[in-house]
CSV table of C-alpha atoms and ligand atoms in Angstrom, one decimal:
chain,number,residue,atom,x,y,z
A,137,UNK,CA,-8.8,70.1,-33.0
A,138,UNK,CA,-5.4,68.5,-33.0
A,139,UNK,CA,-4.4,65.9,-35.5
A,140,UNK,CA,-1.5,63.6,-35.9
A,141,UNK,CA,0.2,63.7,-39.3
A,142,UNK,CA,2.2,60.6,-40.3
A,143,UNK,CA,4.4,60.3,-43.3
A,144,UNK,CA,4.8,56.6,-44.2
A,145,UNK,CA,6.2,54.2,-44.7
A,146,UNK,CA,8.7,54.1,-41.8
A,147,UNK,CA,11.0,51.6,-40.2
A,148,UNK,CA,11.2,51.9,-36.4
A,149,UNK,CA,14.6,51.4,-34.8
A,150,UNK,CA,16.1,52.5,-31.5
A,151,UNK,CA,15.3,52.6,-27.8
A,152,UNK,CA,12.4,54.1,-25.9
A,153,UNK,CA,11.4,53.9,-22.2
A,154,UNK,CA,8.2,52.6,-20.8
A,155,UNK,CA,5.8,55.0,-19.2
A,156,UNK,CA,3.8,54.4,-16.0
A,157,UNK,CA,0.5,52.5,-16.6
A,158,UNK,CA,-2.6,54.7,-16.8
A,159,UNK,CA,-4.9,51.8,-15.8
A,160,UNK,CA,-2.7,51.1,-12.7
A,161,UNK,CA,-2.3,54.8,-11.8
A,162,UNK,CA,-6.1,55.6,-11.9
A,163,UNK,CA,-7.1,53.2,-9.1
A,164,UNK,CA,-3.9,54.0,-7.1
A,165,UNK,CA,-4.9,57.7,-7.2
A,166,UNK,CA,-8.5,56.8,-6.2
A,167,UNK,CA,-7.0,54.8,-3.3
A,168,UNK,CA,-5.6,58.0,-1.9
A,169,UNK,CA,-9.2,58.7,-0.7
A,170,UNK,CA,-8.7,56.0,1.9
A,171,UNK,CA,-5.5,57.4,3.3
A,172,UNK,CA,-5.2,59.5,6.5
A,173,UNK,CA,-1.6,60.5,5.6
A,174,UNK,CA,0.2,61.6,2.5
A,175,UNK,CA,0.5,59.3,-0.5
A,176,UNK,CA,3.5,59.8,-2.8
A,177,UNK,CA,3.1,58.2,-6.2
A,178,UNK,CA,6.0,57.9,-8.6
A,179,UNK,CA,6.0,57.0,-12.4
A,180,UNK,CA,2.6,58.6,-12.9
A,181,UNK,CA,2.0,59.0,-16.7
A,182,UNK,CA,1.2,62.5,-17.9
A,183,UNK,CA,-1.9,61.7,-19.8
A,184,UNK,CA,-5.4,63.3,-19.9
A,185,UNK,CA,-7.2,60.6,-17.8
A,186,UNK,CA,-4.7,61.2,-15.0
A,187,UNK,CA,-5.4,65.0,-15.1
A,188,UNK,CA,-9.1,64.3,-14.9
A,189,UNK,CA,-8.7,62.0,-11.9
A,190,UNK,CA,-6.6,64.6,-10.1
A,191,UNK,CA,-9.3,67.2,-10.7
A,192,UNK,CA,-11.9,64.7,-9.3
A,193,UNK,CA,-9.7,64.1,-6.2
A,194,UNK,CA,-9.3,67.8,-5.6
A,195,UNK,CA,-13.0,68.2,-5.7
A,196,UNK,CA,-13.3,65.3,-3.2
A,197,UNK,CA,-10.9,67.0,-0.8
A,198,UNK,CA,-7.5,65.4,-1.7
A,199,UNK,CA,-5.0,68.1,-2.5
A,200,UNK,CA,-2.5,67.1,-5.0
A,201,UNK,CA,0.8,68.4,-6.3
A,202,UNK,CA,2.6,67.2,-9.4
A,203,UNK,CA,6.4,67.3,-9.7
A,204,UNK,CA,7.2,65.7,-13.0
A,205,UNK,CA,6.0,62.1,-12.9
A,206,UNK,CA,5.6,62.2,-9.1
A,207,UNK,CA,2.3,63.1,-7.5
A,208,UNK,CA,1.8,64.0,-3.8
A,209,UNK,CA,-1.7,63.5,-2.5
A,210,UNK,CA,-2.8,64.9,0.8
A,211,UNK,CA,-6.1,64.5,2.5
A,212,UNK,CA,-7.2,68.0,3.5
A,213,UNK,CA,-9.4,67.0,6.4
A,214,UNK,CA,-11.9,69.8,5.6
A,215,UNK,CA,-15.5,68.8,4.9
A,216,UNK,CA,-15.6,68.0,1.2
A,217,UNK,CA,-18.3,66.7,-1.2
A,218,UNK,CA,-18.8,62.9,-1.4
A,219,UNK,CA,-19.9,63.3,-5.0
A,220,UNK,CA,-18.3,62.5,-8.3
A,221,UNK,CA,-20.3,64.7,-10.7
A,222,UNK,CA,-21.6,63.8,-14.1
A,223,UNK,CA,-19.3,66.5,-15.7
A,224,UNK,CA,-16.2,64.5,-14.7
A,225,UNK,CA,-17.6,61.0,-14.9
A,226,UNK,CA,-18.8,61.5,-18.5
A,227,UNK,CA,-15.3,62.3,-19.7
A,228,UNK,CA,-13.7,59.4,-17.9
A,229,UNK,CA,-15.5,56.2,-16.7
A,230,UNK,CA,-12.7,55.4,-14.3
A,231,UNK,CA,-14.2,58.1,-12.0
A,232,UNK,CA,-16.4,55.3,-10.8
A,233,UNK,CA,-13.3,54.0,-8.9
A,234,UNK,CA,-14.1,56.8,-6.3
A,235,UNK,CA,-17.2,54.9,-5.2
A,236,UNK,CA,-15.7,52.1,-3.1
A,237,UNK,CA,-13.1,54.3,-1.3
A,238,UNK,CA,-15.5,57.2,-0.6
A,239,UNK,CA,-18.1,54.9,0.8
A,240,UNK,CA,-15.7,53.0,2.9
A,241,UNK,CA,-14.0,56.1,4.4
A,242,UNK,CA,-16.9,58.5,4.7
A,243,UNK,CA,-20.0,56.3,4.9
A,244,UNK,CA,-21.6,57.9,1.9
A,245,UNK,CA,-20.9,58.3,-1.8
A,246,UNK,CA,-22.8,59.7,-4.7
A,247,UNK,CA,-21.3,59.0,-8.1
A,248,UNK,CA,-22.7,59.7,-11.5
A,249,UNK,CA,-23.6,56.5,-13.5
A,250,UNK,CA,-21.0,56.3,-16.3
A,251,UNK,CA,-23.4,55.1,-19.0
A,252,UNK,CA,-22.3,53.3,-22.1
A,253,UNK,CA,-19.3,54.3,-24.2
A,254,UNK,CA,-17.9,53.8,-27.7
A,255,UNK,CA,-16.6,50.3,-27.0
A,256,UNK,CA,-19.7,48.9,-25.3
A,257,UNK,CA,-22.4,49.1,-22.7
A,258,UNK,CA,-20.1,48.6,-19.7
A,259,UNK,CA,-22.5,48.3,-16.8
A,260,UNK,CA,-21.3,48.6,-13.2
A,261,UNK,CA,-23.8,46.2,-11.7
A,262,UNK,CA,-21.1,44.0,-10.2
A,263,UNK,CA,-19.4,46.9,-8.4
A,264,UNK,CA,-22.8,47.7,-6.8
A,265,UNK,CA,-23.8,44.2,-5.8
A,266,UNK,CA,-20.3,43.7,-4.4
A,267,UNK,CA,-20.7,46.8,-2.2
A,268,UNK,CA,-24.2,45.6,-1.2
A,269,UNK,CA,-22.6,42.3,-0.1
A,270,UNK,CA,-20.4,44.4,2.3
A,271,UNK,CA,-23.6,45.9,3.8
A,272,UNK,CA,-24.0,49.1,1.7
A,273,UNK,CA,-27.5,50.4,0.8
A,274,UNK,CA,-27.3,51.3,-2.9
A,275,UNK,CA,-29.9,53.4,-4.7
A,276,UNK,CA,-30.0,54.6,-8.3
A,277,UNK,CA,-31.6,58.0,-8.8
A,278,UNK,CA,-31.4,60.8,-11.3
A,279,UNK,CA,-28.5,59.2,-13.1
A,280,UNK,CA,-26.5,58.8,-9.9
A,281,UNK,CA,-25.5,55.9,-7.7
A,282,UNK,CA,-26.0,56.8,-4.0
A,283,UNK,CA,-24.4,54.3,-1.5
A,284,UNK,CA,-24.5,54.5,2.2
A,285,UNK,CA,-23.1,52.3,5.1
A,286,UNK,CA,-22.1,53.5,8.5
A,287,UNK,CA,-19.3,51.0,8.4
A,288,UNK,CA,-18.9,48.3,5.7
A,289,UNK,CA,-18.8,44.8,7.0
A,290,UNK,CA,-16.6,42.1,5.5
A,291,UNK,CA,-18.4,39.4,3.5
A,292,UNK,CA,-18.1,36.9,0.7
A,293,UNK,CA,-18.8,38.0,-2.9
A,294,UNK,CA,-18.4,36.2,-6.2
A,295,UNK,CA,-18.1,38.2,-9.4
A,296,UNK,CA,-20.2,36.5,-12.1
A,297,UNK,CA,-17.6,37.6,-14.6
A,298,UNK,CA,-14.1,39.0,-13.8
A,299,UNK,CA,-14.2,42.8,-13.8
A,300,UNK,CA,-11.0,44.9,-13.5
A,301,UNK,CA,-12.8,48.0,-12.1
A,302,UNK,CA,-15.2,46.0,-10.0
A,303,UNK,CA,-12.3,44.1,-8.3
A,304,UNK,CA,-10.5,47.3,-7.7
A,305,UNK,CA,-13.5,49.1,-6.2
A,306,UNK,CA,-14.2,46.1,-3.9
A,307,UNK,CA,-10.5,45.7,-2.9
A,308,UNK,CA,-10.4,49.4,-1.8
A,309,UNK,CA,-13.7,49.2,0.0
A,310,UNK,CA,-13.0,46.0,1.8
A,311,UNK,CA,-9.6,47.4,3.1
A,312,UNK,CA,-11.6,49.6,5.5
A,313,UNK,CA,-14.5,47.2,6.2
A,314,UNK,CA,-14.9,45.5,9.6
A,315,UNK,CA,-13.7,41.9,9.4
A,316,UNK,CA,-12.7,39.7,6.6
A,317,UNK,CA,-13.8,39.9,3.0
A,318,UNK,CA,-13.4,37.1,0.4
A,319,UNK,CA,-13.7,38.0,-3.2
A,320,UNK,CA,-14.1,35.2,-5.8
A,321,UNK,CA,-13.6,35.1,-9.6
A,322,UNK,CA,-11.6,38.3,-9.4
A,323,UNK,CA,-9.8,40.0,-12.3
A,324,UNK,CA,-6.1,39.0,-12.3
A,325,UNK,CA,-4.6,41.9,-14.2
A,326,UNK,CA,-1.2,43.2,-13.2
A,327,UNK,CA,-2.9,46.5,-12.3
A,328,UNK,CA,-4.9,44.7,-9.5
A,329,UNK,CA,-1.6,43.4,-8.1
A,330,UNK,CA,-0.2,46.9,-8.1
A,331,UNK,CA,-3.2,48.3,-6.3
A,332,UNK,CA,-2.9,45.5,-3.7
A,333,UNK,CA,0.8,46.3,-3.2
A,334,UNK,CA,0.0,50.0,-2.5
A,335,UNK,CA,-2.9,49.2,-0.2
A,336,UNK,CA,-0.7,46.9,1.7
A,337,UNK,CA,1.9,49.6,2.1
A,338,UNK,CA,-0.9,51.8,3.5
A,339,UNK,CA,-1.6,49.1,6.1
A,340,UNK,CA,-4.2,46.9,4.5
A,341,UNK,CA,-3.9,43.1,4.8
A,342,UNK,CA,-4.5,41.4,1.4
A,343,UNK,CA,-3.8,37.9,0.2
A,344,UNK,CA,-4.2,36.5,-3.3
A,345,UNK,CA,-4.1,39.6,-5.5
A,346,UNK,CA,-3.4,38.3,-9.0
A,347,UNK,CA,-5.3,35.1,-8.3
A,348,UNK,CA,-9.0,34.3,-8.6
A,349,UNK,CA,-9.7,34.6,-4.9
A,350,UNK,CA,-8.6,37.6,-2.8
A,351,UNK,CA,-8.9,37.8,1.0
A,352,UNK,CA,-8.9,41.1,2.7
A,353,UNK,CA,-8.7,41.8,6.4
A,354,UNK,CA,-10.3,45.1,6.9
A,355,UNK,CA,-8.6,47.8,9.0
A,356,UNK,CA,-9.9,50.7,11.1
A,357,UNK,CA,-7.7,53.2,9.3
A,358,UNK,CA,-5.1,53.3,6.5
A,359,UNK,CA,-1.9,55.5,6.5
A,360,UNK,CA,0.0,56.9,3.6
A,361,UNK,CA,2.5,55.2,1.2
A,362,UNK,CA,5.3,55.7,-1.2
A,363,UNK,CA,4.7,53.8,-4.4
A,364,UNK,CA,5.9,53.5,-7.9
A,365,UNK,CA,3.3,52.7,-10.7
A,366,UNK,CA,4.1,49.7,-12.8
A,367,UNK,CA,5.0,50.1,-16.5
A,368,UNK,CA,2.2,50.4,-19.0
A,369,UNK,CA,1.9,47.0,-20.7
A,370,UNK,CA,-0.5,48.3,-23.3
A,371,UNK,CA,1.7,51.3,-24.4
A,372,UNK,CA,4.7,49.0,-24.4
A,373,UNK,CA,2.8,46.3,-26.4
A,374,UNK,CA,1.7,49.0,-28.9
A,375,UNK,CA,5.4,49.9,-29.7
A,376,UNK,CA,6.4,46.3,-29.9
A,377,UNK,CA,3.6,45.7,-32.5
A,378,UNK,CA,4.8,48.8,-34.3
A,379,UNK,CA,8.3,47.4,-34.4
A,380,UNK,CA,7.1,44.1,-35.9
A,381,UNK,CA,4.8,45.9,-38.5
A,382,UNK,CA,7.6,48.2,-39.7
A,383,UNK,CA,10.2,45.4,-39.8
A,384,UNK,CA,12.1,47.4,-37.2
A,385,UNK,CA,14.4,46.8,-34.3
A,386,UNK,CA,13.1,48.4,-31.0
A,387,UNK,CA,14.0,48.1,-27.4
A,388,UNK,CA,11.4,49.1,-24.9
A,389,UNK,CA,13.3,49.8,-21.7
A,390,UNK,CA,11.4,48.9,-18.5
A,391,UNK,CA,8.8,46.7,-20.2
A,392,UNK,CA,7.9,43.7,-18.2
A,393,UNK,CA,7.7,40.4,-20.1
A,394,UNK,CA,5.4,38.6,-17.6
A,395,UNK,CA,2.7,41.3,-18.1
A,396,UNK,CA,2.9,41.0,-21.9
A,397,UNK,CA,3.2,37.2,-22.1
A,398,UNK,CA,0.2,36.5,-24.4
A,399,UNK,CA,1.3,39.2,-26.9
A,400,UNK,CA,5.0,38.1,-26.8
A,401,UNK,CA,3.9,34.6,-27.6
A,402,UNK,CA,2.0,35.8,-30.7
A,403,UNK,CA,4.8,38.0,-31.8
A,404,UNK,CA,7.1,35.0,-31.6
A,405,UNK,CA,4.6,32.9,-33.7
A,406,UNK,CA,4.4,35.5,-36.4
A,407,UNK,CA,8.1,35.2,-36.9
A,408,UNK,CA,9.5,38.2,-34.9
A,409,UNK,CA,12.6,37.8,-32.8
A,410,UNK,CA,11.6,38.8,-29.2
A,411,UNK,CA,14.4,39.1,-26.6
A,412,UNK,CA,13.6,39.7,-23.0
A,413,UNK,CA,16.5,41.1,-20.9
A,414,UNK,CA,17.0,42.8,-17.6
A,415,UNK,CA,16.6,46.1,-19.4
A,416,UNK,CA,13.3,45.4,-21.1
A,417,UNK,CA,12.0,43.8,-24.3
A,418,UNK,CA,13.6,44.0,-27.7
A,419,UNK,CA,11.9,43.1,-30.9
A,420,UNK,CA,13.4,42.7,-34.3
A,421,UNK,CA,11.7,41.6,-37.4
A,422,UNK,CA,12.6,41.1,-41.1
A,423,UNK,CA,10.7,39.5,-44.0
A,424,UNK,CA,7.2,38.1,-43.9
A,425,UNK,CA,4.7,38.3,-41.1
A,426,UNK,CA,2.9,35.0,-40.5
A,427,UNK,CA,-0.9,35.3,-39.9
A,428,UNK,CA,-1.9,34.2,-36.4
A,429,UNK,CA,-5.4,34.6,-34.8
A,430,UNK,CA,-6.2,36.0,-31.4
A,431,UNK,CA,-9.1,35.8,-29.0
A,432,UNK,CA,-9.3,38.6,-26.4
A,433,UNK,CA,-9.8,37.5,-22.8
A,434,UNK,CA,-9.3,38.7,-19.3
A,435,UNK,CA,-5.7,38.4,-18.0
A,436,UNK,CA,-3.7,36.2,-18.5
A,437,UNK,CA,-5.5,36.0,-21.9
A,438,UNK,CA,-4.8,38.3,-24.9
A,439,UNK,CA,-5.7,41.9,-23.7
A,440,UNK,CA,-8.7,43.6,-25.4
A,441,UNK,CA,-6.7,46.8,-25.1
A,442,UNK,CA,-4.2,45.5,-27.7
A,443,UNK,CA,-6.8,43.9,-30.1
A,444,UNK,CA,-7.0,47.0,-32.4
A,445,UNK,CA,-3.2,47.3,-32.7
A,446,UNK,CA,-2.8,43.6,-33.3
A,447,UNK,CA,-5.4,43.7,-36.1
A,448,UNK,CA,-3.4,46.5,-37.8
A,449,UNK,CA,-0.4,44.2,-37.6
A,450,UNK,CA,-2.4,41.3,-39.2
A,451,UNK,CA,-3.2,43.5,-42.2
A,452,UNK,CA,0.5,43.1,-43.0
A,453,UNK,CA,0.6,39.3,-42.5
A,454,UNK,CA,0.7,37.0,-45.5
A,455,UNK,CA,-2.6,35.1,-45.4
A,456,UNK,CA,-5.8,35.1,-43.3
A,457,UNK,CA,-6.2,35.5,-39.6
A,458,UNK,CA,-9.1,35.8,-37.2
A,459,UNK,CA,-9.5,38.3,-34.4
A,460,UNK,CA,-12.2,37.5,-31.9
A,461,UNK,CA,-13.3,40.1,-29.3
A,462,UNK,CA,-15.0,38.6,-26.3
A,463,UNK,CA,-14.6,41.3,-23.6
A,464,UNK,CA,-16.5,44.3,-25.2
A,465,UNK,CA,-19.4,44.2,-27.6
A,466,UNK,CA,-18.4,47.1,-29.8
A,467,UNK,CA,-14.7,47.2,-30.1
A,468,UNK,CA,-14.2,47.0,-33.9
A,469,UNK,CA,-14.6,50.6,-34.8
A,470,UNK,CA,-11.1,50.9,-36.1
A,471,UNK,CA,-12.0,48.4,-38.8
A,472,UNK,CA,-13.9,50.7,-41.1
A,473,UNK,CA,-11.1,53.2,-41.0
A,474,UNK,CA,-8.4,50.5,-41.6
A,475,UNK,CA,-10.5,49.4,-44.6
A,476,UNK,CA,-10.5,53.0,-45.9
A,477,UNK,CA,-6.7,52.8,-45.8
A,478,UNK,CA,-6.9,49.6,-48.0
A,479,UNK,CA,-7.1,46.8,-45.5
A,480,UNK,CA,-9.1,43.7,-46.3
A,481,UNK,CA,-11.2,42.9,-43.1
A,482,UNK,CA,-14.6,41.4,-42.8
A,483,UNK,CA,-16.6,41.5,-39.6
A,484,UNK,CA,-19.2,39.0,-38.5
A,485,UNK,CA,-20.4,39.8,-35.0
A,486,UNK,CA,-17.5,39.5,-32.6
A,487,UNK,CA,-15.3,37.9,-35.3
A,488,UNK,CA,-13.1,39.8,-37.7
A,489,UNK,CA,-11.4,38.0,-40.6
A,490,UNK,CA,-8.2,39.8,-41.8
A,491,UNK,CA,-6.6,39.1,-45.1
A,492,UNK,CA,-3.1,40.3,-46.0
A,493,UNK,CA,-0.7,41.6,-46.8
A,494,UNK,CA,-2.5,44.8,-47.8
A,495,UNK,CA,-0.7,47.7,-49.3
A,496,UNK,CA,-2.1,50.5,-47.1
A,497,UNK,CA,-2.3,54.0,-48.4
A,498,UNK,CA,-2.3,57.2,-46.3
A,499,UNK,CA,-5.7,58.8,-45.7
A,500,UNK,CA,-7.6,61.0,-43.3
A,501,UNK,CA,-9.0,58.8,-40.6
A,502,UNK,CA,-11.1,59.4,-37.5
A,503,UNK,CA,-10.2,58.1,-34.1
A,504,UNK,CA,-13.2,56.7,-32.1
A,505,UNK,CA,-11.6,55.5,-28.9
A,506,UNK,CA,-8.2,55.3,-27.3
A,507,UNK,CA,-6.9,51.9,-28.6
A,508,UNK,CA,-8.6,52.3,-32.0
A,509,UNK,CA,-6.6,55.6,-32.4
A,510,UNK,CA,-3.4,53.7,-31.7
A,511,UNK,CA,-4.2,51.1,-34.4
A,512,UNK,CA,-4.7,53.9,-36.9
A,513,UNK,CA,-1.3,55.4,-36.0
A,514,UNK,CA,0.3,52.0,-36.6
A,515,UNK,CA,-1.4,51.7,-39.9
A,516,UNK,CA,-0.2,55.1,-40.8
A,517,UNK,CA,3.4,54.0,-40.1
A,518,UNK,CA,3.3,51.4,-42.9
A,519,UNK,CA,1.0,53.2,-45.3
A,520,UNK,CA,2.3,54.9,-48.4
A,521,UNK,CA,2.0,58.7,-48.1
A,522,UNK,CA,0.4,60.9,-45.6
A,523,UNK,CA,-2.1,59.8,-42.9
A,524,UNK,CA,-4.0,62.3,-40.8
A,525,UNK,CA,-5.5,60.9,-37.6
A,526,UNK,CA,-8.2,63.2,-36.4
A,527,UNK,CA,-9.6,63.5,-32.9
A,528,UNK,CA,-6.4,62.5,-31.2
A,529,UNK,CA,-7.8,63.6,-27.8
A,530,UNK,CA,-8.7,59.9,-27.6
A,531,UNK,CA,-5.0,59.1,-27.9
A,532,UNK,CA,-3.9,61.7,-25.4
A,533,UNK,CA,-6.1,60.0,-22.8
A,534,UNK,CA,-3.7,57.1,-22.5
A,535,UNK,CA,-0.5,57.5,-24.6
A,536,UNK,CA,2.3,59.6,-23.1
A,537,UNK,CA,4.1,61.7,-25.7
A,538,UNK,CA,3.4,59.2,-28.4
A,539,UNK,CA,4.7,61.3,-31.3
A,540,UNK,CA,8.0,62.0,-29.5
A,541,UNK,CA,8.5,58.3,-28.8
A,542,UNK,CA,7.8,57.5,-32.5
A,543,UNK,CA,10.0,60.3,-33.7
A,544,UNK,CA,12.8,58.9,-31.5
A,545,UNK,CA,12.4,55.6,-33.3
A,546,UNK,CA,12.8,57.4,-36.7
A,547,UNK,CA,9.1,57.9,-37.7
A,548,UNK,CA,8.0,61.1,-39.4
A,549,UNK,CA,5.1,62.1,-37.1
A,550,UNK,CA,3.9,65.5,-36.1
A,551,UNK,CA,1.1,67.0,-34.2
A,552,UNK,CA,-0.8,69.7,-36.0
A,553,UNK,CA,-3.7,72.0,-35.2
B,363,EPU,N1,-18.9,44.2,-16.7
B,363,EPU,C1,-20.2,43.9,-16.2
B,363,EPU,N2,-20.6,44.4,-15.0
B,363,EPU,C2,-19.8,45.2,-14.2
B,363,EPU,C3,-18.4,45.4,-14.7
B,363,EPU,C4,-18.0,44.9,-15.9
B,363,EPU,O1,-20.9,43.3,-16.9
B,363,EPU,O2,-20.2,45.6,-13.2
B,363,EPU,C5,-18.4,43.7,-18.0
B,363,EPU,C6,-18.1,44.8,-19.0
B,363,EPU,O3,-19.2,45.3,-19.6
B,363,EPU,C7,-17.1,44.1,-19.9
B,363,EPU,C8,-16.3,43.2,-18.9
B,363,EPU,O4,-17.2,43.0,-17.8
B,363,EPU,O5,-17.8,43.4,-20.9
B,363,EPU,C9,-15.0,43.6,-18.5
B,363,EPU,O6,-15.0,44.9,-18.0
B,363,EPU,P1,-14.1,45.5,-16.8
B,363,EPU,O7,-14.9,45.9,-15.7
B,363,EPU,O8,-13.0,44.5,-16.6
B,363,EPU,O9,-13.5,46.8,-17.5
B,363,EPU,P2,-13.2,48.2,-16.8
B,363,EPU,O10,-12.7,48.0,-15.5
B,363,EPU,O11,-14.3,49.1,-17.1
B,363,EPU,C10,-10.6,48.2,-17.5
B,363,EPU,C11,-9.8,49.2,-18.3
B,363,EPU,C12,-10.1,49.1,-19.8
B,363,EPU,C13,-9.9,47.6,-20.2
B,363,EPU,C14,-10.8,46.7,-19.4
B,363,EPU,C15,-10.6,45.2,-19.7
B,363,EPU,C16,-9.3,50.9,-16.7
B,363,EPU,C17,-9.4,52.3,-16.2
B,363,EPU,N3,-9.9,50.5,-17.8
B,363,EPU,O12,-12.0,48.7,-17.8
B,363,EPU,O13,-9.2,49.9,-20.4
B,363,EPU,O14,-10.3,47.5,-21.6
B,363,EPU,O15,-10.5,46.9,-18.0
B,363,EPU,O16,-9.2,44.9,-19.6
B,363,EPU,O17,-8.5,50.1,-16.1
B,363,EPU,C18,-8.4,51.3,-22.1
B,363,EPU,O18,-7.4,51.6,-21.4
B,363,EPU,O19,-8.5,51.6,-23.4
B,363,EPU,C19,-9.5,50.6,-21.6
B,363,EPU,C20,-10.8,50.6,-22.1
């Protein structure tokens, strides 16, 4: 298995470019199931989750061709399965995003239930009750969700809690429903806005994406689109945190300040100099890091997907800080590994108390999920000596060429077998 070998400590300096957002690209790819014509998607990141989604789409009858970071998706028209099998869903939960579009377009969908994962239970009950509100008959059998509706009918549905994937599934399904759908208490993440933009280019009529209430006028059919995926705020945020941690000077070209506002506010509070320009975001930091707590929340709150990386940063702050995780039940698995590297962190339920600054020392550490892996890489950058991050297939699911970006910034990082 591949590992990342990091020789620390490092000071990151230089310029890197943003990559396309995995969590935006995944629903955009799923939305190609709704199209009757070709969809051309630009700025698609070359990461493992995208490859998995392309395999699923191929299986479901959408031919795809990849030319660098552009993907062409063509509906084949031939009879294809309406089923997302366990083998694909188990490696990537986002396969569940095929449910809404398959059902809306073909009247039937069978998708393996994703089950729990390392960061929490992650049910899809709200995706299902939302589809039921649009007239679908949903059954759970043999570990699969089976949904049917000759034609979905617009309706009103309120998410009891905002869900990113649930909002995306419903947005796609409602775009082909008969009549008007009103979705309330929707997730407001930038990835939702990006999906609505592409659906609109395909002919959907959507109002309010990025707000709590979204109204969708369903159409009889949707065409193709040319669309460019938004920059990945989580990857960009990870490199900005790395710059602060290593007392570096890094410009992330293409990064969008509005998408990263809650992180930028914290980086400013800890004493870093954050400059937002037309080109992107530049962060410089020297001297002490001030401790500042965070509470993860749905957008526009502090993103859970940057919690682990921010905690690695707080191990270097002078004093105590609290990190509270409210989105997922089990997203502190990086803590034990950070402690093995010398961090002083105590957990009490969803609270973690970090005391710093800790002199971290390089160690062999095990990645448990995508963002936990990133936090271990960041810790490796400030640790004395050699850090080996095992199981980096987690990292490869969502970070595009991480080691080459870090190398470009002056870090000594290599991938080894
Ligand atoms: N939830 C329910 N019922 C549902 C759906 C969600 O109770 O039907 C709960 C979840 O258990 C969780 C909360 O609602 O406690 C939020 O989950 P959400 O549905 O918003 O998450 P998701 O759509 O499964 C996406 C990202 C995650 C990111 C979360 C939160 C994609 C492909 N994944 O997941 O990304 O953490 O939103 O922002 O967009 C990652 O990239 O590392 C990652 C895990």
